[in-house]
């Protein structure tokens, strides 16, 4: 009875560790395979609890069964398993050393629950960090030329932004209005703030000197359809690489821009960056 209980407890801890690794490593291993690896690991650790060789072999075998679809996948899983084991193993050792197992099963279940909770928190933080690291690759410095003004902006390339100006098919990029307000001509900024797009929008309210660079652009969002003013920019250097000619739409809200960016670039900017990287590696 004692041996079966130890195998069960170890299997639960093993599964917590392996499922953590499965998520943070994006291995896509099935639960059935994780449970099988957890049981095999628990069985041999319970059978040879004081043998360092058995512990090492069991660790390698358990991780290979769980994540050994390819050699690279297995190698990449080892570090995450070790990190998770520091959390789970430390708590398990503490319980084994201080709690009479057969008489305090409830405390063991609490320890297992705390282990799952701690690994869940670590997993969330890990995934958030990985997501932020991925997003940083799409965040760049830039300088846009607009009506004689050079405006430095931190930009984010949004792969989900496919907005175009309907007549020319040119890409439309979005900039937070407050980020460029001080650099805009005062008469244009005043006309933009007074512009009412709700009823039959037109550009007649803008000074004639700017109208040749303006287009009406219809946006479709989850909130519904709306109109905005597109401003043709003279040039826009992103990481010293010029963007194709296009339009700028100014938005009131900037707080939801990722990575503290002031501008959201259309997906076509990604091709420009890919071309630059290919040129750099040649």
mmCIF file of C-alpha atoms in Angstrom, residues 1 17 32 36 48 52-53 95 99 115 127 146 150 164 180 183 189 194 196 222 233 242 246 253 270:
data_model
loop_
_atom_site.group_PDB
_atom_site.id
_atom_site.type_symbol
_atom_site.label_atom_id
_atom_site.label_comp_id
_atom_site.label_asym_id
_atom_site.label_seq_id
_atom_site.Cartn_x
_atom_site.Cartn_y
_atom_site.Cartn_z
ATOM 1 C CA UNK A 1 0.000 0.000 0.000
ATOM 2 C CA UNK A 17 6.328 19.197 -14.087
ATOM 3 C CA UNK A 32 -1.835 10.265 -22.460
ATOM 4 C CA UNK A 36 2.650 7.492 -19.240
ATOM 5 C CA UNK A 48 15.347 3.187 -6.447
ATOM 6 C CA UNK A 52 21.798 8.758 -8.204
ATOM 7 C CA UNK A 53 22.319 6.709 -11.363
ATOM 8 C CA UNK A 95 6.924 17.178 2.846
ATOM 9 C CA UNK A 99 5.254 14.883 7.432
ATOM 10 C CA UNK A 115 2.871 22.790 -6.498
ATOM 11 C CA UNK A 127 4.482 32.770 -21.504
ATOM 12 C CA UNK A 146 5.113 65.111 -42.817
ATOM 13 C CA UNK A 150 10.750 65.177 -39.294
ATOM 14 C CA UNK A 164 -5.414 50.136 -47.499
ATOM 15 C CA UNK A 180 2.374 64.131 -33.499
ATOM 16 C CA UNK A 183 4.415 68.874 -35.090
ATOM 17 C CA UNK A 189 -4.844 70.233 -36.415
ATOM 18 C CA UNK A 194 -13.488 70.016 -35.751
ATOM 19 C CA UNK A 196 -17.272 65.423 -38.065
ATOM 20 C CA UNK A 222 -15.437 45.366 -34.138
ATOM 21 C CA UNK A 233 3.381 61.084 -46.025
ATOM 22 C CA UNK A 242 12.156 53.513 -46.443
ATOM 23 C CA UNK A 246 1.167 55.275 -48.183
ATOM 24 C CA UNK A 253 -6.487 56.268 -28.546
ATOM 25 C CA UNK A 270 7.142 43.459 -42.577
#
